[in-house]
Short mmCIF file of C-alpha atoms in Angstrom, two decimals:
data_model
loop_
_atom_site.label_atom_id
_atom_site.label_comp_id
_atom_site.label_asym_id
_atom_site.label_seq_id
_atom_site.Cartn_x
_atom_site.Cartn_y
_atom_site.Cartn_z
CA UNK A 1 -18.35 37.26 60.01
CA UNK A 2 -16.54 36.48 63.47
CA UNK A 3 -18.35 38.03 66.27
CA UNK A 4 -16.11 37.43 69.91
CA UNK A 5 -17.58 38.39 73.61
CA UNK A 6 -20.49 40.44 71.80
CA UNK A 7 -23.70 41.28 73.27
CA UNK A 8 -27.07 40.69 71.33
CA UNK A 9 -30.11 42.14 73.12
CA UNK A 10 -33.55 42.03 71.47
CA UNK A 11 -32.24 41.03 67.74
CA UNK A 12 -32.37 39.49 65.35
CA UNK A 13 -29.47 37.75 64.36
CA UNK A 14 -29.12 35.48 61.14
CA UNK A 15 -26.47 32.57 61.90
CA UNK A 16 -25.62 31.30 58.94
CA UNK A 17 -22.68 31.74 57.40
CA UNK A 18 -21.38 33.40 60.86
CA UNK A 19 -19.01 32.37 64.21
CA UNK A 20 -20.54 33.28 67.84
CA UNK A 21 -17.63 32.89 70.79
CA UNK A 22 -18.61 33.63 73.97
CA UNK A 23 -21.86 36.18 72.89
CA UNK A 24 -24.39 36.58 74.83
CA UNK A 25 -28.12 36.70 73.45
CA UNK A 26 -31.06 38.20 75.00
CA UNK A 27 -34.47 38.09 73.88
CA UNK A 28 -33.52 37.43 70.81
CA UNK A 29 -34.09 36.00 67.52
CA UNK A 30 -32.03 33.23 66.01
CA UNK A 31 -32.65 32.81 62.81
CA UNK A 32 -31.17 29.59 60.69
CA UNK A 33 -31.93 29.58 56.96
CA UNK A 34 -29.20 26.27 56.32
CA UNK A 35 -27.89 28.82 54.23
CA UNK A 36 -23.87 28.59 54.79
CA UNK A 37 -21.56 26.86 58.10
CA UNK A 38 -22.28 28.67 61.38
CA UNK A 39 -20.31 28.07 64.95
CA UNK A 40 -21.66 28.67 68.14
CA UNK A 41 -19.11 28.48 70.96
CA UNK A 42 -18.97 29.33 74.20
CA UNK A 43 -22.15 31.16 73.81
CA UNK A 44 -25.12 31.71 76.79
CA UNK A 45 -28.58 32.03 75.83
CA UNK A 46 -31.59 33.80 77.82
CA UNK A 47 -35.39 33.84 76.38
CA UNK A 48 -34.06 33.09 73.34
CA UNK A 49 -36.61 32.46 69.95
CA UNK A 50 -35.24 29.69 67.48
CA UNK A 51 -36.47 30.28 63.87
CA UNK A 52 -35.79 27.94 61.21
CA UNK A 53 -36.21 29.30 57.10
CA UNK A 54 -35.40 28.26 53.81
CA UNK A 55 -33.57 25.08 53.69
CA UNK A 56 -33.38 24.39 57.60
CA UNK A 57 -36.99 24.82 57.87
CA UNK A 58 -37.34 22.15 54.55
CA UNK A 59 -35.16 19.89 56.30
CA UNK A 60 -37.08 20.18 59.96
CA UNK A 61 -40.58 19.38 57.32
CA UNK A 62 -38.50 16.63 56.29
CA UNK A 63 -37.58 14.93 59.54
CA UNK A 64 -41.07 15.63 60.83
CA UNK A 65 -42.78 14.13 57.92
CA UNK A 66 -40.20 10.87 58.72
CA UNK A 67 -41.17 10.55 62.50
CA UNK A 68 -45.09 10.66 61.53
CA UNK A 69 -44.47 7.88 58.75
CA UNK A 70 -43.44 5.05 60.57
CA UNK A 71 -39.81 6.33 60.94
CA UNK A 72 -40.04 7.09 64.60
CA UNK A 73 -36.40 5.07 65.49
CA UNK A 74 -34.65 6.75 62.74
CA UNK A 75 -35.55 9.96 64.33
CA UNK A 76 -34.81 8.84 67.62
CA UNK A 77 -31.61 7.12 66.62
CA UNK A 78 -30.15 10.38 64.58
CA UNK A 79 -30.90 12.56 68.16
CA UNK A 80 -29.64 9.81 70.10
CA UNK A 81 -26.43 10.55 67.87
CA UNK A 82 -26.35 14.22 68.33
CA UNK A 83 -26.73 13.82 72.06
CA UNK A 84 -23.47 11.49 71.88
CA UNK A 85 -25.53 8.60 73.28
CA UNK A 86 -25.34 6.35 70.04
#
């Protein structure tokens, strides 16, 4: 679902699978199961809670596992990339 210039106050709001332009969330809940493409756009955050399930949450395990086993660089190589600083 598309959701354009919408206000989110004290929700819970599952991303995947869903477009955010230009929202605006409050106190809430943003939940990512890695479940299904998701945009975020435009969008401004306050006191927002970052959840991670299913898959996501495997994958986070994952990378966490990696940093703790001698794969530090790798980990700080892939944010590195995200940031744009590669």
């Amino acid at each position: 679902m598309r959701y354009t210039k919408k206000t989110f106050s004290g929700d819970e709001v599952l991303l995947d699978g869903n477009e955010y332009y230009e929202c605006i969330f409050t106190n809430c809940r943003l939940v990512y199961r890695g479940g299904g493409d998701m945009s975020i756009v435009g969008c401004t955050f306050d006191n927002p809670q970052w959840v991670f399930g299913g898959s996501a949450a495997n994958t986070i395990r994952f990378l966490e596992a990696i940093y703790r086993d001698g794969g530090r660089m790798l980990i700080e190589q892939t944010f590195d990339n995200i940031r744009g600083e590669a």
